[in-house]
Coordinates of C-alpha atoms and ligand atoms in Angstrom, one line a residue:
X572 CA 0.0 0.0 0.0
X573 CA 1.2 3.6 -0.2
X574 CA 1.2 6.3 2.5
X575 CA -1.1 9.4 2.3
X576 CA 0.7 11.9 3.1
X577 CA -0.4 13.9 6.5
X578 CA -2.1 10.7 7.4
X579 CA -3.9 10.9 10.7
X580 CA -1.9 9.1 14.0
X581 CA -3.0 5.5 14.3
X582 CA -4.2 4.7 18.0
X583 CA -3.1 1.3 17.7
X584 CA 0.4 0.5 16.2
X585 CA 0.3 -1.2 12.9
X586 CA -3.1 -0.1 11.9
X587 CA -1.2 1.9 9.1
X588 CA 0.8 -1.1 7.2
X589 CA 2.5 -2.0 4.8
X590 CA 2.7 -5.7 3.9
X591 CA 5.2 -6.7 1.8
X592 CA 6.2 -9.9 -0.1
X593 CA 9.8 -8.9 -0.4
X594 CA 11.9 -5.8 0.5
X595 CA 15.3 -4.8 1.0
X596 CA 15.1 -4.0 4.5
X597 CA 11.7 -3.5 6.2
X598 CA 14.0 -0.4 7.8
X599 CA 14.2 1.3 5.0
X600 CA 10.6 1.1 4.1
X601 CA 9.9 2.8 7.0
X602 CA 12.0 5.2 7.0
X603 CA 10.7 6.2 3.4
X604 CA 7.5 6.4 5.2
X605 CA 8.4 8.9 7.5
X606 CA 9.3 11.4 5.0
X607 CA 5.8 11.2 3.8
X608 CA 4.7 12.2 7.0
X609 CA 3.6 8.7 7.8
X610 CA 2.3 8.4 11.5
X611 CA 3.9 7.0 15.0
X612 CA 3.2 3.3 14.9
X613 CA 3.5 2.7 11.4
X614 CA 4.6 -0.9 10.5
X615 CA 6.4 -2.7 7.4
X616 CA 6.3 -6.4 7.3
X617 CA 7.5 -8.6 5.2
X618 CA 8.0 -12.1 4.3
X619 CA 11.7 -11.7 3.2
X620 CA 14.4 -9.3 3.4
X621 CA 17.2 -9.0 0.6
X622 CA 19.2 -6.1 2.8
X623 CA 18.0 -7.2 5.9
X624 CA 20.6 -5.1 8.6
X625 CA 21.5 -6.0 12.1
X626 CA 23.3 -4.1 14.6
X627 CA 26.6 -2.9 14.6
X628 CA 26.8 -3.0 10.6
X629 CA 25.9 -6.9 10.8
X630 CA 23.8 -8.7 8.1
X631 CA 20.7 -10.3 9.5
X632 CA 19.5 -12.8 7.0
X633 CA 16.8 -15.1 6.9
X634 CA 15.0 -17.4 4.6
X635 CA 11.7 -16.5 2.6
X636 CA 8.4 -17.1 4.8
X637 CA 10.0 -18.7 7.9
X638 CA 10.8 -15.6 9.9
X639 CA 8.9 -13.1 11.4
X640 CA 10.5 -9.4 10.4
X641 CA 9.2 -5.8 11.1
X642 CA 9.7 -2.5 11.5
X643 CA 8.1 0.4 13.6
X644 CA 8.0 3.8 13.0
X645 CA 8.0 5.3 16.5
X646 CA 7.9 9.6 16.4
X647 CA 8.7 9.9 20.5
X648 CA 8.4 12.9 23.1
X649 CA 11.4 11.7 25.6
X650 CA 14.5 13.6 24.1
X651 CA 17.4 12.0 21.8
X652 CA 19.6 11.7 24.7
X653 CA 17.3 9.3 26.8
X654 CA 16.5 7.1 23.9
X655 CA 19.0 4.1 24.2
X656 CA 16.4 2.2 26.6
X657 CA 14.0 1.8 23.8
X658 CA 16.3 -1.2 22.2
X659 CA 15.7 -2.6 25.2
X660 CA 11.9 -2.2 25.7
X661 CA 11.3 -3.6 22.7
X662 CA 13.5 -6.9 23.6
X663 CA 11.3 -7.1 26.7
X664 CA 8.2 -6.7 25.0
X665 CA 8.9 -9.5 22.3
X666 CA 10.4 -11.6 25.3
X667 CA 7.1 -11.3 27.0
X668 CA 5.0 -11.8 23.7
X669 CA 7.0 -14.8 22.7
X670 CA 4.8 -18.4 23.5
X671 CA 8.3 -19.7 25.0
X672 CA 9.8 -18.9 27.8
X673 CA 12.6 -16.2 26.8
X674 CA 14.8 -13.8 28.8
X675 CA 16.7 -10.5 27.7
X676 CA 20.0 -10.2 26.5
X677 CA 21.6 -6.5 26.4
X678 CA 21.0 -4.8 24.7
X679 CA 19.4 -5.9 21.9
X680 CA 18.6 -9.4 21.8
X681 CA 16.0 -11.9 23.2
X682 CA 17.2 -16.0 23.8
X683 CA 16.0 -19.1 24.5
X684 CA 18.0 -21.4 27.1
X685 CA 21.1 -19.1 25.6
X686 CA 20.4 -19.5 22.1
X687 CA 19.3 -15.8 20.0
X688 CA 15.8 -16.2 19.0
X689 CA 15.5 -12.9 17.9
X690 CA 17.1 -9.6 17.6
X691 CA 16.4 -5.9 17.4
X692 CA 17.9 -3.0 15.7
X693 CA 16.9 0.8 16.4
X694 CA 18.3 3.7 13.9
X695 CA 17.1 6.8 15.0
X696 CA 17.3 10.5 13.1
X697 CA 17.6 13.7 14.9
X698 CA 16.3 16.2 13.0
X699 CA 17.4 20.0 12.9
X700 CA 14.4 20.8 15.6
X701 CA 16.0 18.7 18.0
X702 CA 12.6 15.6 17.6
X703 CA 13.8 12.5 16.5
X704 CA 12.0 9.7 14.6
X705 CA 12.9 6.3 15.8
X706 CA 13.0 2.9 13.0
X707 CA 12.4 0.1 15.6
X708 CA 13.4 -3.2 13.3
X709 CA 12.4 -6.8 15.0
X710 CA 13.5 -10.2 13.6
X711 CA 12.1 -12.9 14.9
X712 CA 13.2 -17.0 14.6
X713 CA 9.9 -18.2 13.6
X714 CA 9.3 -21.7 11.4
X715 CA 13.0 -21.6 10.6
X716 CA 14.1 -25.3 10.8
X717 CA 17.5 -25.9 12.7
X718 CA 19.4 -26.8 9.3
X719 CA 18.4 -23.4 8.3
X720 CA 19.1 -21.2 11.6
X721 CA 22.4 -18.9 10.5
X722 CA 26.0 -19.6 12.1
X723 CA 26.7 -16.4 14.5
X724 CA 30.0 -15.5 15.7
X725 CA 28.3 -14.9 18.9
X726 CA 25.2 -16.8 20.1
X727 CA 23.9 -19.9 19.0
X728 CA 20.6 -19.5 17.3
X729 CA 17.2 -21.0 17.6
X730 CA 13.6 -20.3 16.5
X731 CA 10.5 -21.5 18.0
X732 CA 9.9 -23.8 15.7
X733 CA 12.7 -25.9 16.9
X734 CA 12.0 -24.8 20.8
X735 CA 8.1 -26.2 20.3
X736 CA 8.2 -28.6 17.9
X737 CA 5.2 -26.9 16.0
X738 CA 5.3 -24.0 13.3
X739 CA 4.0 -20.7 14.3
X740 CA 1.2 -18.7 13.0
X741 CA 3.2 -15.1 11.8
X742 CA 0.4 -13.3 11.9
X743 CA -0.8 -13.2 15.2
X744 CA 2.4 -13.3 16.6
X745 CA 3.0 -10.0 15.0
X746 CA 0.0 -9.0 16.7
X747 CA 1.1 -10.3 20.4
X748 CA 4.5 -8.9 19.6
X749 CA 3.1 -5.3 17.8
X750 CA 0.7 -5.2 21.0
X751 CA 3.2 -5.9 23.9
X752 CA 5.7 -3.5 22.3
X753 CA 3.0 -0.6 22.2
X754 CA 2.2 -1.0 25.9
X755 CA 5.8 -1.3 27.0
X756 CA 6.5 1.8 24.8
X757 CA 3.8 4.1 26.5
X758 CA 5.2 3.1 29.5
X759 CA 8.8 3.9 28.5
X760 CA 7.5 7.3 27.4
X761 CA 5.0 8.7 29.9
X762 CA 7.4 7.1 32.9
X763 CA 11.0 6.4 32.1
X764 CA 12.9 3.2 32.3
X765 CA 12.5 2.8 35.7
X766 CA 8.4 2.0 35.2
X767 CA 9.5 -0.8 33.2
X768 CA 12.9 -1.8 35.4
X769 CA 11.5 -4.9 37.6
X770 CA 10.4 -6.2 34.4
X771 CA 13.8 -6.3 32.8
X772 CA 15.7 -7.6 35.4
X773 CA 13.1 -10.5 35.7
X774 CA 14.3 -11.6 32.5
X775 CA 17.9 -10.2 32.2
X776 CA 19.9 -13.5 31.1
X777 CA 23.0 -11.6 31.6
X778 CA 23.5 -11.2 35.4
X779 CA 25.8 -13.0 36.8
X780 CA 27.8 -13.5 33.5
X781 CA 31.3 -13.1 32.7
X782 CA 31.6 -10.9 29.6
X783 CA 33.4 -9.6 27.3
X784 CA 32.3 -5.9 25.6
X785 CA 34.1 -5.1 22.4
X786 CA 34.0 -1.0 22.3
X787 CA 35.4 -0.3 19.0
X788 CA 39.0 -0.5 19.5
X789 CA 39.2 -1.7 23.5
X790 CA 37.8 -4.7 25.1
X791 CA 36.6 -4.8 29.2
X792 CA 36.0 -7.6 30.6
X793 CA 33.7 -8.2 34.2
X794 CA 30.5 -10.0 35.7
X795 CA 27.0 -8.2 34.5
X796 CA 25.6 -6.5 37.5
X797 CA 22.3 -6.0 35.3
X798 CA 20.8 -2.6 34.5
X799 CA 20.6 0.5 35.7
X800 CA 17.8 2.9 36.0
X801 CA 18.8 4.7 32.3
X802 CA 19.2 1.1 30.7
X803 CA 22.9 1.0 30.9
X804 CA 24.7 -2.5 31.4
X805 CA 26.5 -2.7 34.6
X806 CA 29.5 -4.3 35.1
X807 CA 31.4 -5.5 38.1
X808 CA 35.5 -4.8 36.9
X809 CA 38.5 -5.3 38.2
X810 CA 38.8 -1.8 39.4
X811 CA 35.4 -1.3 40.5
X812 CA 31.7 -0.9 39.0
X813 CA 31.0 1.1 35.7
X814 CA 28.0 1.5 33.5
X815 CA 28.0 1.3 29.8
X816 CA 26.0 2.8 27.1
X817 CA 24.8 0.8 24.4
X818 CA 26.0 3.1 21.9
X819 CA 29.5 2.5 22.7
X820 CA 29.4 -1.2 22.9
X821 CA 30.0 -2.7 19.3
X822 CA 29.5 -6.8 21.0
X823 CA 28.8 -8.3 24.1
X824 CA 30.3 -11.9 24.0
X825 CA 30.8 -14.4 26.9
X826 CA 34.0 -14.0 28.2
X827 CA 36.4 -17.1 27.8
Ligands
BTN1929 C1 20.3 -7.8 15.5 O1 20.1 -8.8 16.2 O2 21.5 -7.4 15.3 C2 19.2 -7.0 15.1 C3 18.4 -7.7 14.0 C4 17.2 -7.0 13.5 C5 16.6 -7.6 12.3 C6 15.4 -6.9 11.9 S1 14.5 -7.8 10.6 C7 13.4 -6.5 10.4 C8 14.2 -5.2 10.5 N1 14.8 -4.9 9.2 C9 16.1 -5.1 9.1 O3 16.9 -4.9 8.1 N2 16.6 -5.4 10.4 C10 15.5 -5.5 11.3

C-alpha cells in the first residue's frame, strides 16, 4: 500500500501497514515512510528481506516465509539523549510476547536457554528541531528449521519452531508482539525506564555472566551486575563498578 501523506496518527500500532512480499530492508521502508509524514506506529512487514541489517553494521538474514521481520516507526516525546532504553523495551516486550519462555539479552537481543531467537535493531534520526524519529526493526526466529538457523560468531541461534516442535502462526504473533511493544512503549515514554525496570531484570539473562564488551578498538572484561535505572549495562571490573551505554558497545560476548 502507499502512505497518504499527513495521514492521521493511528491509535493502535500497525493499523497503518505496509505488507510486503519482499523488500530490501523493512527499515528502510519505514524510513521512506516517514518522509511522507507517515504516523507513529506505522509498520512494514515482510515475508523476506534482501538487505536485511542488524546491529553494529551486521547482516541479518533469513530465509523467505519462515521468519517473522518488522519494522516500527516510532515519532517519541522523551529527548534523543534518553532514547538508548527503547532497544531494550522492545527486547522485553517481544520476550514477553514470545509463547516460550525467553529472557533479555543486552542490549538488543532476546534467547532461548542461551540461544538468539530474535534480535532488534533501532536507527534513530535527529532532525534540525532537535525531535527524533525512531526505526524500531524486530527479527524474529519463527518456522525456521534448525538446518536453516544462521551460524553467529556470537550466540547460538534458535527459532520457536525448533523450541516447540510446532510452526507458528506469523500473523498473530505480529500482533502479540506489535501489542506488547506498544504497551511497553507508553510506559517507557509517559514514565522512564525505571516503570519498566523490575520487568527487565526478571528476565535479564546476563546477570551474573562473565563478559566480554568489544567497544570499538578496546575490550573490558567483568561480571554483569544487570541494568541500571537509564538502561545502561553494569559491570562489576577489576577496578570497581561502571556502567556502559549501548552506543558505545560494538558486541557483548561471553568472556572465555
Ligand atoms: C540484531 O540482532 O542485530 C538485530 C536484528 C534486527 C533484524 C530486523 S528484521 C526487520 C528489520 N529490518 C532489518 O533490516 N533489520 C530488522
Amino acid at each position: 500500500m502507499t502512505v497518504a501523506p499527513n495521514a492521521v496518527s493511528s491509535a493502535r500500532f500497525g493499523q497503518v501497514a505496509s505488507i510486503l512480499p519482499d523488500c530490501g530492508s523493512t527499515q528502510d521502508i519505514v524510513r521512506a515512510a516517514a518522509l511522507e509524514h507517515a504516523p507513529e506506529g506505522f509498520l512494514a512487514v515482510t515475508d523476506h528481506q534482501t538487505a536485511g541489517r542488524g546491529r553494529s553494521g551486521r547482516t541479518w538474514f533469513s530465509e523467505p516465509g519462515q521468519s517473522l521481520l518488522f519494522s516500527l516507526l516510532l515519532r517519541p516525546d522523551t529527548p534523543p539523549a534518553r532514547l538508548a532504553p527503547v532497544t531494550l523495551v522492545a527486547g522485553l516486550a517481544v520476550a514477553e510476547a514470545l509463547p516460550v519462555a525467553a529472557h533479555v539479552r543486552w542490549p538488543n537481543d532476546v534467547v532461548v536457554g542461551g540461544a538468539k531467537v530474535a534480535g532488534i535493531l533501532t536507527e534513530l534520526d535527529v532532525r534540525p528541531d532537535g525531535t527524533s524519529v525512531v526505526f524500531l526493526g524486530v527479527g524474529v526466529n519463527v518456522n525456521v528449521p534448525a538446518e536453516d538457523l544462521p551460524d553467529t560468531d556470537r550466540l547460538p541461534a534458535t527459532s520457536l519452531l525448533v523450541e516447540l516442535g510446532a510452526p507458528v502462526d506469523r500473523m498473530s504473533l505480529l500482533e502479540r508482539v506489535v501489542d506488547s511493544f506498544q504497551a511497553a512503549y507508553r510506559e517507557f515514554e509517559n514514565r522512564g525506564f525505571r516503570a519498566l525496570f523490575d520487568r527487565y531484570a526478571a528476565l535479564d539473562a546476563l546477570v551474573g555472566a562473565e563478559v566480554t564488551l568489544e567497544l570499538g578498538g578496546t575490550t573490558v572484561t567483568g561480571r554483569a551486575a544487570g541494568v541500571d535505572g537509564d538502561g545502561r549495562l553494569v559491570l562489576d571490573l577489576s577496578d570497581g563498578r561502571r556502567a556502559f551505554d549501548a552506543g558505545e558497545v560494538v558486541r557483548v560476548v561471553d568472556a572465555l
